[in-house]
Amino acid sequence: MLSMLAKFLKLLNGDAAPGQVAVGFAFALFWGLTPFFSLHNLIILLVVFITRTNLSAFFLGSALWALIAFLVDPFAIDLGEWLLASPDLQTTWTTMYQSDVWRAFKFNHTLLMGGFAISLVAFIPVYFLSFGLIKVYRHKVMAWFEKLKITKILKASKFYRVYEKLEG
Amino acid sequence: MLKWIRWSGLTGFIVVAGLLVCFWAFAAGPLIKMAIESFGSDAVGAKVEVEDVSFGFSPLSLNIRGVQITDPDAPMTNMVSFETAVANIEPFPLLLGQAIIPELSLEGVAMGTPRSVSGAIAKAKKPKEEDEKEDKPKAETGEAKADAKSSELPSADDILAREKLLTVERGEALETAYQQHSTAIEQAVADLPTESDIKQYEVKLNTILKGKFESLDDFKQRKKALDELKAQFKKDKQAIAAAKSAIKNGKSDLKQKWSDLKVAPKQDLDNLKSKYTLDGAGASNLTALLFGGDAGGYAATTLEYYEKIRPLLVDEEAKAEKEALKEKRLEGRFVTFPTDRPQPDFWVKKLTFTMSLPQFKGQPSLGQVAVNVTDISHQQDVVGQPTRLFANGVNLKNIQSLKVTGVMDHRQSPGKDVFDLQMEKWDLDKVKLGLAGLYMDEASAYAQGGVTFSQGKMDLSSNILFKDTTFSTKDRTMLAKEMDAALDKVSRFNVEVSADGKVTSPSMNIRSDLDKQLQSAFNDRIDEKQKELEADLKKKLNEKLLGYAGNYESQLKDMNLAEGNLSDATKKLESLAKSEMSSYEDQLKAEAKAKADKEAAEAKAKAKAEADKKKKELEKKAKEKLKSLF
């Protein structure tokens, strides 16, 4: 846990472009909130690899969203049920269901559909929110944080050694 | 735009994907081979061997060569084997772990081929008690009911070997009871005092009771020894009582079992007579005797194969478990939509193969049968179709046409499997019948029938019409001659075979109008045969009874002897136990009394002596006075 927090802080304090980190967090939504062994996750991975997305942010974000998924899953399942049962979408789903390719994506799975919908909706807000927070953190919070007495105490702690190890 | 692309990432992704494809191309074949052999062996309970598995990519297909599935009941024989199997596979469902096979074709299919090495695998033995318990002797009367495997020619020895006899059962029970009681009696007798023990008791008792007490301690010691001896007597008496009780119980139990055994031969004979009756009313058994052996044999083989294949097609228990699990887990679910493209986990849409028909009565194979099976899946509820079987005879020898259809419907529980058979003009040649050396030289058989399996039970009905029949026999017995003469008049007859009950032990009925045709011709001869059979059975059953009787007499004698010995021992112990010891106080009193008596006697003697002396002196004085007077 400490290691994860240290990685997170290293990422924030590093010189990676805020946009790349933010998009990593946003893509991580799909990995974290939908079932892991799904075809769309392979495509997300491909996209993350071939674009200049920050990979550390993506994998770290995936782990964080996967933790949050424990709380979100029941809601995601309900949302998936609702979407897949929605009368307005029945024609679309039925048409897609006739295709082996779409079925390979498991679009008719309630958790996957709900998780994917949440990820899709949250993608842009998470991107901008992360982007803004990283900028604010780097310009204001980081400098203020360095001056705090508690930061100095922390720097003498085990946590800081972990952080330093990652840094080095 | 290009500045957003990470070329190293793209290269890495392509390399990883390429490695995965290479792995799939080279390692998947051996992995699938291992999986088929491992899971197949577990499912069948005997070795399943695959020579080679390879992949084709356009279209995606799986080629399996040299498959041998061992018969678990005969490890040196293959239940089924085939040379090649080519399966087309739909690629996208495979990504979901679903094996959808639009077409599977097998070549070189054979059943019952010999193996060069045993295909047995070590496994835990399953108890067969349940089946054995259910295989009780069936005493059928009225219409001809014959067990599938009990319709052979009935000789007394065959019947006695085949049937579960009360005489044997009760005889064995008597012997078992004797063994048990013998053990119990031996244990009880081991606790009894021996002759030498009783002699030692007498010696000890004499030592204790004889002689004077030297002192109070001596008395106490002897008293203690006597008490111990008496306690031992008590213990021994209890042991004798226990032994007597064991012998009494043994005798009583053996007497009861002997009584039961004595009436067993008569009951056996009555049962066997009712089952193997050949009298006029039961003459229809003749058909069962003529055809029952073959019908029973083929039915048993067919049912064995059905029982082996059924669990592979449909696993209702696994389906129920899966349904139960689905309700519990909070992992989402798959929503299904109307489609003509259902996707179960495993589905062979079409299986085709050709196989040789089994040999009949040592003659060459009757030809081949082209089999077409559709919709093989253990998730018929998802497929929405039952598994259907179509088999058509091809290149048939001596058979005009042969069709078998089957529908195995397990979309809803309980599942139901229905099979129908139609056969036209099977020209039979020199078919050996099961009685009197008879042969059906020529005949044309037309068969149609159906069987339904559901919930472990079966219901079969079929009709076989024999036309243009001619018979002959080489036997010179009266029965053979009479049957041959009677059958000369028969040119066509009908055989109805039906079976119902549990798949593992069905009850088979065979009826025929042949019986009516032959009934009158055989009544006299059959009566005679029946009497011979009954006499033979009676004689052999009595021999069995006498075998047990000899043992019983000697066993009873041994027990009576043991009982007599126990009575003697009891008497001796009772006599010893009556012995008592006087107290030390009594001895002292007796001694004091003896001393007082002695002193009194001495005083008396002394007084008497003094009185005598005085008397003599007085007499002397008197004499002297008298002398002085005269």
XYZ file of C-alpha atoms in Angstrom, chain B residues 15-617:
603
model
C 5.811 -8.601 -31.078
C 3.759 -9.836 -28.102
C 0.774 -10.594 -30.334
C 3.071 -12.460 -32.778
C 4.541 -14.518 -29.963
C 1.054 -15.435 -28.776
C 0.067 -16.573 -32.285
C 3.261 -18.628 -32.589
C 2.626 -20.206 -29.219
C -0.930 -21.034 -30.289
C 0.267 -22.520 -33.566
C 2.930 -24.780 -32.056
C 1.889 -25.485 -28.476
C -1.874 -25.576 -28.709
C -1.939 -28.923 -30.550
C 0.025 -30.846 -27.889
C -1.888 -28.990 -25.145
C -5.234 -30.001 -26.639
C -3.980 -33.575 -27.066
C -3.072 -33.646 -23.373
C -6.407 -32.121 -22.412
C -8.401 -34.667 -24.456
C -6.423 -37.575 -23.003
C -6.617 -36.296 -19.449
C -10.254 -35.160 -19.291
C -11.404 -37.969 -21.601
C -9.772 -40.622 -19.413
C -11.383 -39.112 -16.318
C -14.800 -39.027 -17.968
C -14.679 -42.544 -19.432
C -12.839 -44.201 -16.545
C -10.286 -45.782 -18.893
C -7.464 -44.594 -21.131
C -8.337 -42.225 -23.949
C -5.408 -41.943 -26.340
C -4.794 -39.472 -29.146
C -2.000 -39.883 -31.662
C -1.802 -36.298 -32.865
C -3.679 -32.996 -32.822
C -3.023 -30.227 -35.338
C -4.591 -26.924 -36.365
C -5.647 -25.540 -39.678
C -6.084 -21.763 -39.933
C -8.121 -21.214 -43.046
C -10.772 -22.011 -42.032
C -9.967 -22.585 -38.377
C -10.082 -26.340 -37.911
C -8.861 -29.017 -35.583
C -7.536 -32.309 -36.919
C -7.325 -35.187 -34.495
C -5.724 -38.464 -35.515
C -5.664 -41.926 -34.003
C -8.172 -41.743 -31.160
C -8.745 -44.835 -29.047
C -11.287 -44.817 -26.239
C -10.819 -47.862 -24.046
C -13.791 -49.855 -22.848
C -13.556 -49.466 -19.058
C -15.083 -52.936 -18.590
C -12.661 -54.581 -21.038
C -9.297 -52.761 -20.926
C -7.843 -54.738 -23.857
C -10.668 -53.549 -26.122
C -11.558 -50.126 -27.453
C -15.098 -49.007 -26.860
C -14.784 -46.705 -29.873
C -11.827 -45.787 -32.040
C -11.425 -43.662 -35.127
C -8.609 -42.824 -37.478
C -9.256 -39.133 -38.089
C -11.604 -36.452 -36.874
C -11.803 -33.115 -38.630
C -13.631 -30.373 -36.781
C -14.313 -26.907 -38.131
C -14.307 -24.384 -35.320
C -15.921 -20.968 -35.128
C -13.105 -18.568 -34.083
C -14.934 -15.785 -32.229
C -16.836 -17.989 -29.763
C -13.457 -19.579 -29.014
C -12.396 -16.214 -27.557
C -15.221 -16.654 -25.047
C -14.084 -20.204 -24.293
C -16.929 -21.702 -26.314
C -16.259 -24.583 -28.696
C -18.779 -24.265 -31.517
C -18.116 -26.909 -34.143
C -20.279 -26.537 -37.239
C -19.163 -29.851 -38.640
C -17.267 -32.785 -37.241
C -16.551 -35.720 -39.459
C -14.990 -38.963 -38.361
C -13.316 -41.572 -40.492
C -12.376 -45.132 -39.720
C -14.839 -45.450 -36.874
C -14.886 -48.881 -35.273
C -16.291 -50.351 -32.122
C -14.779 -53.139 -30.081
C -11.356 -53.159 -31.739
C -8.597 -54.973 -29.814
C -5.847 -52.971 -28.071
C -2.166 -53.839 -27.988
C -1.768 -52.611 -24.402
C -4.238 -52.456 -21.575
C -6.213 -49.232 -21.316
C -7.069 -49.657 -17.663
C -6.383 -46.806 -15.279
C -6.181 -47.052 -11.516
C -9.412 -45.890 -9.955
C -11.439 -46.350 -6.797
C -13.793 -49.307 -7.087
C -17.449 -48.455 -7.001
C -19.624 -50.611 -4.822
C -22.051 -52.725 -6.779
C -24.242 -53.712 -3.832
C -27.137 -51.580 -4.942
C -27.428 -53.292 -8.279
C -26.809 -56.678 -6.767
C -29.470 -56.100 -4.158
C -31.968 -55.309 -6.837
C -31.162 -58.430 -8.821
C -33.612 -60.524 -6.883
C -34.946 -63.668 -8.494
C -38.069 -62.807 -10.392
C -40.741 -65.455 -10.289
C -42.885 -64.513 -13.238
C -46.117 -66.327 -14.017
C -48.818 -65.966 -16.623
C -47.444 -64.353 -19.705
C -43.925 -65.132 -20.693
C -41.632 -62.972 -18.632
C -38.017 -63.837 -18.928
C -35.058 -61.952 -17.625
C -32.774 -60.664 -20.360
C -30.007 -62.995 -19.294
C -32.059 -65.916 -17.988
C -33.607 -67.225 -21.131
C -31.095 -69.936 -21.973
C -31.998 -73.590 -22.347
C -32.953 -74.707 -18.850
C -31.100 -77.746 -17.572
C -31.245 -78.484 -13.859
C -27.572 -77.626 -13.400
C -27.919 -74.374 -15.357
C -30.935 -73.332 -13.328
C -29.297 -74.179 -10.029
C -26.153 -72.300 -11.011
C -28.097 -69.289 -12.295
C -30.778 -68.890 -9.647
C -30.439 -67.578 -6.147
C -31.591 -70.590 -4.132
C -33.159 -70.383 -0.690
C -31.562 -73.758 0.108
C -28.088 -72.383 -0.465
C -28.890 -69.063 1.186
C -30.298 -70.668 4.331
C -27.623 -73.370 4.368
C -24.985 -70.675 4.322
C -26.879 -68.791 7.029
C -26.837 -71.967 9.161
C -23.108 -72.378 8.683
C -22.459 -68.718 9.414
C -24.601 -68.914 12.561
C -22.730 -72.052 13.673
C -19.410 -70.274 13.191
C -20.628 -67.290 15.205
C -22.046 -69.412 18.026
C -18.938 -71.624 18.051
C -16.790 -68.558 18.534
C -19.055 -67.272 21.311
C -19.087 -70.680 23.033
C -15.319 -71.081 22.694
C -14.849 -67.705 24.320
C -17.215 -68.637 27.169
C -15.591 -72.065 27.618
C -12.139 -70.480 27.790
C -13.225 -68.805 31.054
C -14.337 -72.125 32.646
C -12.318 -74.086 35.283
C -10.596 -77.183 33.898
C -10.494 -80.630 35.553
C -7.046 -79.869 36.940
C -8.372 -76.560 38.299
C -11.090 -78.422 40.205
C -8.546 -80.945 41.583
C -6.402 -78.056 42.746
C -9.455 -76.556 44.446
C -9.961 -79.879 46.325
C -6.321 -79.954 47.417
C -6.504 -76.333 48.592
C -9.756 -77.005 50.407
C -8.255 -80.014 52.223
C -5.251 -77.962 53.252
C -7.519 -75.240 54.593
C -9.986 -77.437 56.421
C -7.773 -80.208 57.847
C -5.565 -79.919 60.965
C -5.699 -77.707 64.042
C -5.352 -73.960 64.000
C -1.941 -73.117 65.395
C -2.943 -69.652 66.362
C -5.406 -66.903 65.613
C -3.244 -65.768 62.675
C -3.259 -69.277 61.297
C -7.047 -69.267 61.526
C -7.284 -65.891 59.825
C -5.004 -66.938 56.985
C -6.997 -70.071 56.385
C -10.242 -68.131 56.547
C -8.928 -65.671 53.974
C -7.813 -68.495 51.682
C -11.234 -70.127 52.005
C -13.014 -66.853 51.165
C -10.808 -66.386 48.102
C -11.518 -69.930 47.007
C -15.243 -69.352 47.441
C -15.050 -66.137 45.400
C -13.304 -68.133 42.672
C -16.101 -70.749 42.889
C -18.655 -67.984 42.436
C -16.811 -66.596 39.448
C -16.499 -70.045 37.931
C -20.193 -70.680 38.443
C -21.008 -67.435 36.643
C -18.710 -68.459 33.776
C -20.448 -71.823 33.615
C -23.843 -70.061 33.554
C -22.639 -67.807 30.705
C -21.321 -70.803 28.771
C -24.592 -72.646 29.318
C -26.512 -69.601 28.082
C -24.281 -69.342 24.987
C -24.837 -73.014 24.201
C -28.580 -72.699 24.836
C -28.845 -69.689 22.517
C -26.719 -71.420 19.896
C -28.851 -74.554 19.983
C -32.065 -72.568 19.790
C -30.846 -70.427 16.880
C -29.437 -73.398 14.976
C -32.664 -75.348 15.505
C -34.657 -72.459 14.026
C -32.311 -72.108 11.087
C -32.345 -75.843 10.497
C -36.168 -75.786 10.443
C -36.048 -72.990 7.854
C -33.466 -74.879 5.812
C -35.515 -78.082 5.785
C -38.421 -76.361 4.018
C -36.170 -74.393 1.621
C -35.810 -77.073 -1.104
C -39.577 -77.282 -1.489
C -39.898 -73.508 -1.728
C -37.043 -73.415 -4.255
C -38.658 -76.084 -6.339
C -41.992 -74.234 -6.314
C -40.304 -70.982 -7.344
C -38.304 -72.635 -10.107
C -41.334 -74.516 -11.393
C -43.322 -71.299 -11.682
C -40.462 -69.531 -13.441
C -39.356 -72.264 -15.796
C -42.721 -73.814 -16.402
C -43.129 -75.336 -19.801
C -46.716 -76.448 -19.390
C -49.498 -75.634 -21.848
C -50.440 -72.277 -20.322
C -46.849 -71.129 -20.299
C -45.824 -72.515 -23.639
C -45.110 -68.993 -24.847
C -41.833 -69.302 -22.938
C -40.677 -71.275 -25.908
C -40.091 -68.085 -27.854
C -38.014 -66.746 -25.007
C -36.018 -69.969 -25.079
C -35.520 -69.773 -28.828
C -34.704 -66.076 -29.123
C -34.283 -64.768 -25.597
C -30.550 -65.397 -25.369
C -29.715 -63.336 -28.441
C -32.260 -60.627 -27.737
C -31.051 -60.342 -24.153
C -27.403 -60.241 -25.241
C -27.910 -57.533 -27.871
C -30.155 -55.525 -25.568
C -27.567 -55.693 -22.792
C -24.775 -54.557 -25.144
C -26.887 -51.702 -26.517
C -27.861 -50.560 -23.036
C -24.234 -50.678 -21.890
C -23.243 -48.350 -24.743
C -26.196 -46.071 -24.037
C -25.211 -45.821 -20.367
C -21.630 -44.972 -21.361
C -22.583 -42.297 -23.884
C -25.456 -40.599 -22.036
C -23.408 -38.781 -19.341
C -21.105 -37.386 -22.047
C -24.022 -35.813 -23.899
C -26.005 -34.461 -20.995
C -24.897 -33.673 -17.501
C -28.086 -32.647 -15.744
C -26.470 -32.529 -12.309
C -23.766 -30.139 -13.524
C -26.455 -28.030 -15.179
C -28.442 -27.797 -11.948
C -25.288 -26.893 -9.977
C -24.419 -24.202 -12.497
C -27.917 -22.739 -12.237
C -27.670 -22.696 -8.443
C -24.276 -20.990 -8.602
C -25.541 -18.373 -11.013
C -28.125 -17.179 -8.531
C -25.608 -16.794 -5.713
C -22.795 -14.872 -7.384
C -22.683 -11.131 -7.770
C -20.715 -11.146 -10.982
C -23.323 -10.093 -13.442
C -24.921 -12.353 -15.971
C -25.257 -12.831 -19.695
C -28.532 -11.549 -21.106
C -29.757 -13.541 -24.078
C -31.648 -12.141 -27.037
C -33.699 -13.836 -29.708
C -31.325 -15.455 -32.174
C -30.911 -18.242 -34.596
C -27.250 -18.426 -33.562
C -27.227 -19.756 -29.966
C -23.835 -20.254 -28.336
C -23.475 -22.891 -25.648
C -20.086 -23.777 -24.163
C -19.830 -26.825 -26.399
C -21.809 -27.582 -29.516
C -21.179 -29.923 -32.396
C -23.740 -28.869 -34.919
C -23.250 -31.855 -37.150
C -21.328 -35.078 -36.673
C -20.996 -37.550 -39.500
C -19.294 -40.911 -39.612
C -19.632 -44.351 -41.069
C -19.135 -47.497 -39.079
C -19.372 -51.213 -39.558
C -22.311 -53.073 -38.096
C -21.378 -55.592 -35.414
C -21.011 -59.218 -36.401
C -24.026 -61.473 -36.026
C -23.581 -65.045 -34.806
C -20.018 -65.339 -36.064
C -20.940 -64.266 -39.593
C -19.183 -61.390 -41.361
C -20.395 -57.863 -40.718
C -23.759 -57.066 -42.226
C -22.422 -53.921 -43.832
C -22.051 -50.349 -42.750
C -24.198 -47.679 -41.303
C -23.829 -43.980 -42.040
C -24.494 -42.010 -38.901
C -25.475 -38.378 -38.776
C -25.870 -36.713 -35.395
C -26.955 -33.100 -35.043
C -26.774 -30.635 -32.179
C -24.545 -32.469 -29.742
C -24.333 -30.300 -26.654
C -24.697 -30.616 -22.931
C -26.592 -27.285 -22.969
C -29.585 -28.149 -25.086
C -31.602 -25.449 -23.329
C -29.235 -22.874 -24.867
C -29.078 -24.547 -28.269
C -32.841 -24.861 -28.240
C -32.676 -28.159 -30.102
C -32.477 -31.768 -28.956
C -29.662 -33.995 -30.163
C -30.907 -35.976 -33.142
C -29.520 -39.180 -34.551
C -30.072 -40.521 -38.056
C -28.454 -43.755 -39.078
C -28.922 -45.360 -42.456
C -27.553 -48.660 -43.611
C -25.148 -48.511 -46.584
C -23.591 -51.353 -48.557
C -25.727 -53.733 -46.537
C -25.394 -57.456 -47.049
C -28.620 -59.445 -46.786
C -30.571 -56.445 -45.498
C -32.743 -54.376 -47.799
C -32.829 -51.287 -45.591
C -31.975 -50.236 -42.084
C -32.910 -46.975 -40.414
C -32.370 -45.815 -36.872
C -33.548 -42.458 -35.626
C -33.126 -40.989 -32.219
C -34.032 -37.828 -30.352
C -32.226 -37.076 -27.110
C -34.153 -34.209 -25.634
C -32.754 -32.705 -22.436
C -33.932 -29.134 -22.904
C -36.166 -29.580 -19.889
C -35.754 -31.813 -16.887
C -36.379 -34.739 -16.820
C -34.780 -35.464 -20.163
C -36.146 -38.029 -22.569
C -34.291 -40.113 -25.160
C -36.326 -41.792 -27.870
C -34.952 -44.192 -30.495
C -36.758 -45.909 -33.354
C -35.610 -48.708 -35.584
C -36.899 -49.909 -38.907
C -35.413 -52.814 -40.776
C -36.687 -54.310 -44.013
C -36.058 -57.800 -45.279
C -33.111 -59.161 -43.398
C -32.354 -62.502 -45.040
C -31.299 -64.857 -42.309
C -29.237 -67.900 -43.048
C -28.589 -70.824 -40.705
C -29.419 -69.112 -37.464
C -28.829 -71.401 -34.512
C -31.736 -71.331 -32.079
C -31.473 -71.917 -28.370
C -33.245 -75.260 -28.125
C -32.940 -78.844 -29.320
C -30.134 -78.125 -31.804
C -32.585 -76.228 -33.976
C -31.532 -74.022 -36.875
C -33.640 -71.519 -38.732
C -32.253 -72.320 -42.164
C -33.899 -69.476 -44.004
C -36.085 -66.534 -43.104
C -36.695 -62.914 -43.945
C -37.024 -60.689 -40.939
C -38.834 -57.319 -40.806
C -38.368 -55.381 -37.602
C -39.684 -52.162 -36.209
C -39.554 -50.885 -32.708
C -38.945 -48.015 -30.379
C -37.415 -47.414 -27.016
C -37.750 -44.487 -24.636
C -35.343 -43.718 -21.825
C -36.248 -41.286 -19.099
C -35.153 -40.862 -15.488
C -33.048 -44.015 -15.581
C -35.964 -46.127 -16.788
C -36.692 -47.597 -20.175
C -39.723 -48.625 -22.131
C -39.109 -50.729 -25.213
C -41.526 -52.287 -27.635
C -40.665 -53.936 -30.914
C -42.111 -56.288 -33.410
C -40.205 -58.699 -35.629
C -41.945 -60.519 -38.436
C -40.265 -63.664 -39.755
C -41.390 -64.721 -43.226
C -40.619 -67.707 -45.447
C -39.096 -69.647 -42.598
C -37.585 -73.123 -42.831
C -36.156 -75.034 -39.883
C -33.949 -78.052 -39.340
C -32.214 -79.901 -36.539
C -29.366 -82.391 -36.312
C -30.406 -83.611 -32.873
C -31.950 -87.066 -32.704
C -33.918 -86.519 -29.501
C -37.667 -86.863 -29.380
C -38.027 -83.165 -28.565
C -35.888 -82.130 -31.535
C -37.776 -84.368 -33.923
C -41.142 -83.203 -32.671
C -40.168 -79.575 -32.842
C -38.764 -79.964 -36.316
C -41.963 -81.632 -37.456
C -44.102 -78.926 -35.909
C -41.973 -76.107 -37.301
C -42.257 -77.552 -40.804
C -45.822 -76.285 -40.815
C -44.770 -72.766 -39.787
C -43.908 -70.401 -42.648
C -44.264 -67.097 -40.871
C -44.481 -65.951 -37.298
C -44.321 -62.797 -35.304
C -42.156 -61.996 -32.251
C -42.993 -59.130 -29.952
C -40.263 -57.999 -27.628
C -40.920 -55.509 -24.892
C -38.884 -54.383 -21.926
C -39.393 -51.959 -19.114
C -37.940 -51.012 -15.771
C -34.559 -49.701 -14.771
C -32.012 -49.299 -17.551
C -29.491 -51.271 -15.504
C -31.840 -54.227 -14.917
C -34.770 -54.211 -17.319
C -37.432 -56.865 -17.314
C -37.859 -58.319 -20.789
C -40.973 -59.894 -22.257
C -40.952 -61.919 -25.438
C -44.218 -63.075 -26.990
C -44.971 -64.718 -30.252
C -47.793 -66.251 -32.209
C -45.335 -69.054 -32.850
C -46.200 -70.280 -29.400
C -49.839 -70.745 -30.306
C -48.861 -72.612 -33.415
C -46.622 -74.928 -31.510
C -48.563 -75.166 -28.274
C -50.690 -78.164 -29.026
C -47.842 -80.043 -30.677
C -45.679 -79.796 -27.635
C -47.890 -80.151 -24.627
C -47.239 -83.874 -24.142
C -43.539 -83.731 -24.715
C -43.105 -80.623 -22.638
C -45.006 -82.175 -19.729
C -42.620 -85.069 -19.779
C -39.622 -82.767 -19.989
C -40.989 -80.666 -17.175
C -41.339 -83.704 -14.933
C -37.785 -84.760 -15.686
C -36.571 -81.282 -14.901
C -38.541 -81.140 -11.671
C -37.265 -84.544 -10.564
C -33.717 -83.544 -11.349
C -34.102 -80.257 -9.511
C -35.650 -81.983 -6.498
C -32.827 -84.510 -6.370
C -30.120 -81.877 -6.567
C -31.788 -79.633 -3.996
C -32.085 -82.594 -1.607
C -28.387 -83.336 -2.141
C -27.607 -79.781 -1.116
C -29.852 -80.142 1.963
C -28.145 -83.388 2.971
C -24.782 -81.689 2.685
C -25.855 -79.155 5.281
C -27.647 -81.822 7.389
C -24.421 -83.789 8.052
C -22.733 -80.709 9.410
C -25.737 -79.778 11.520
C -25.890 -83.199 13.231
C -22.224 -83.126 14.208
C -22.496 -79.500 15.319
C -25.475 -80.335 17.535
C -23.628 -83.340 18.980
C -20.641 -81.181 19.904
C -22.886 -78.686 21.628
C -24.730 -81.371 23.631
C -21.393 -82.837 24.732
C -20.188 -79.432 25.850
C -23.447 -78.868 27.730
C -23.031 -82.256 29.594
C -19.469 -81.412 30.595
C -20.656 -78.112 31.992
C -23.301 -79.812 34.150
C -20.642 -82.127 35.679
C -18.379 -79.197 36.409
C -21.242 -77.318 38.033
C -22.019 -80.263 40.369
C -18.418 -80.604 41.462
C -18.112 -76.920 42.185
C -21.374 -76.860 44.135
C -20.159 -79.775 46.275
C -16.855 -78.021 46.971
C -18.567 -74.774 47.770
C -20.603 -76.405 50.557
C -17.455 -77.079 52.616
C -17.282 -74.863 55.787
C -14.570 -74.113 58.367
C -15.204 -73.954 62.179
C -13.980 -70.889 64.053
C -10.818 -70.625 66.214
C -12.991 -69.742 69.276
C -14.818 -73.035 68.880
C -11.481 -74.837 68.797
C -10.357 -73.092 72.077
C -13.639 -73.925 73.756
C -13.325 -77.535 72.696
C -9.809 -77.697 74.034
C -10.849 -76.132 77.416
C -13.717 -78.558 77.667
C -11.428 -81.500 76.931
C -9.005 -80.303 79.593
C -11.784 -79.892 82.197
C -13.151 -83.296 81.318
C -9.688 -84.786 81.695
C -9.149 -83.123 85.091
C -12.548 -84.215 86.265
C -11.819 -87.764 85.169
C -8.482 -87.713 86.938
C -10.062 -86.314 90.124
C -12.758 -88.893 89.881
C -10.195 -91.662 89.444
C -8.168 -90.353 92.338
C -11.210 -90.135 94.610
C -12.211 -93.584 93.550
C -8.700 -94.868 94.289
C -8.756 -93.278 97.729
C -12.216 -94.622 98.397
C -11.057 -98.070 97.346
C -8.019 -97.722 99.550
C -10.178 -96.673 102.527
C -12.578 -99.434 101.798
C -9.755 -101.970 101.762
C -8.355 -100.564 104.968
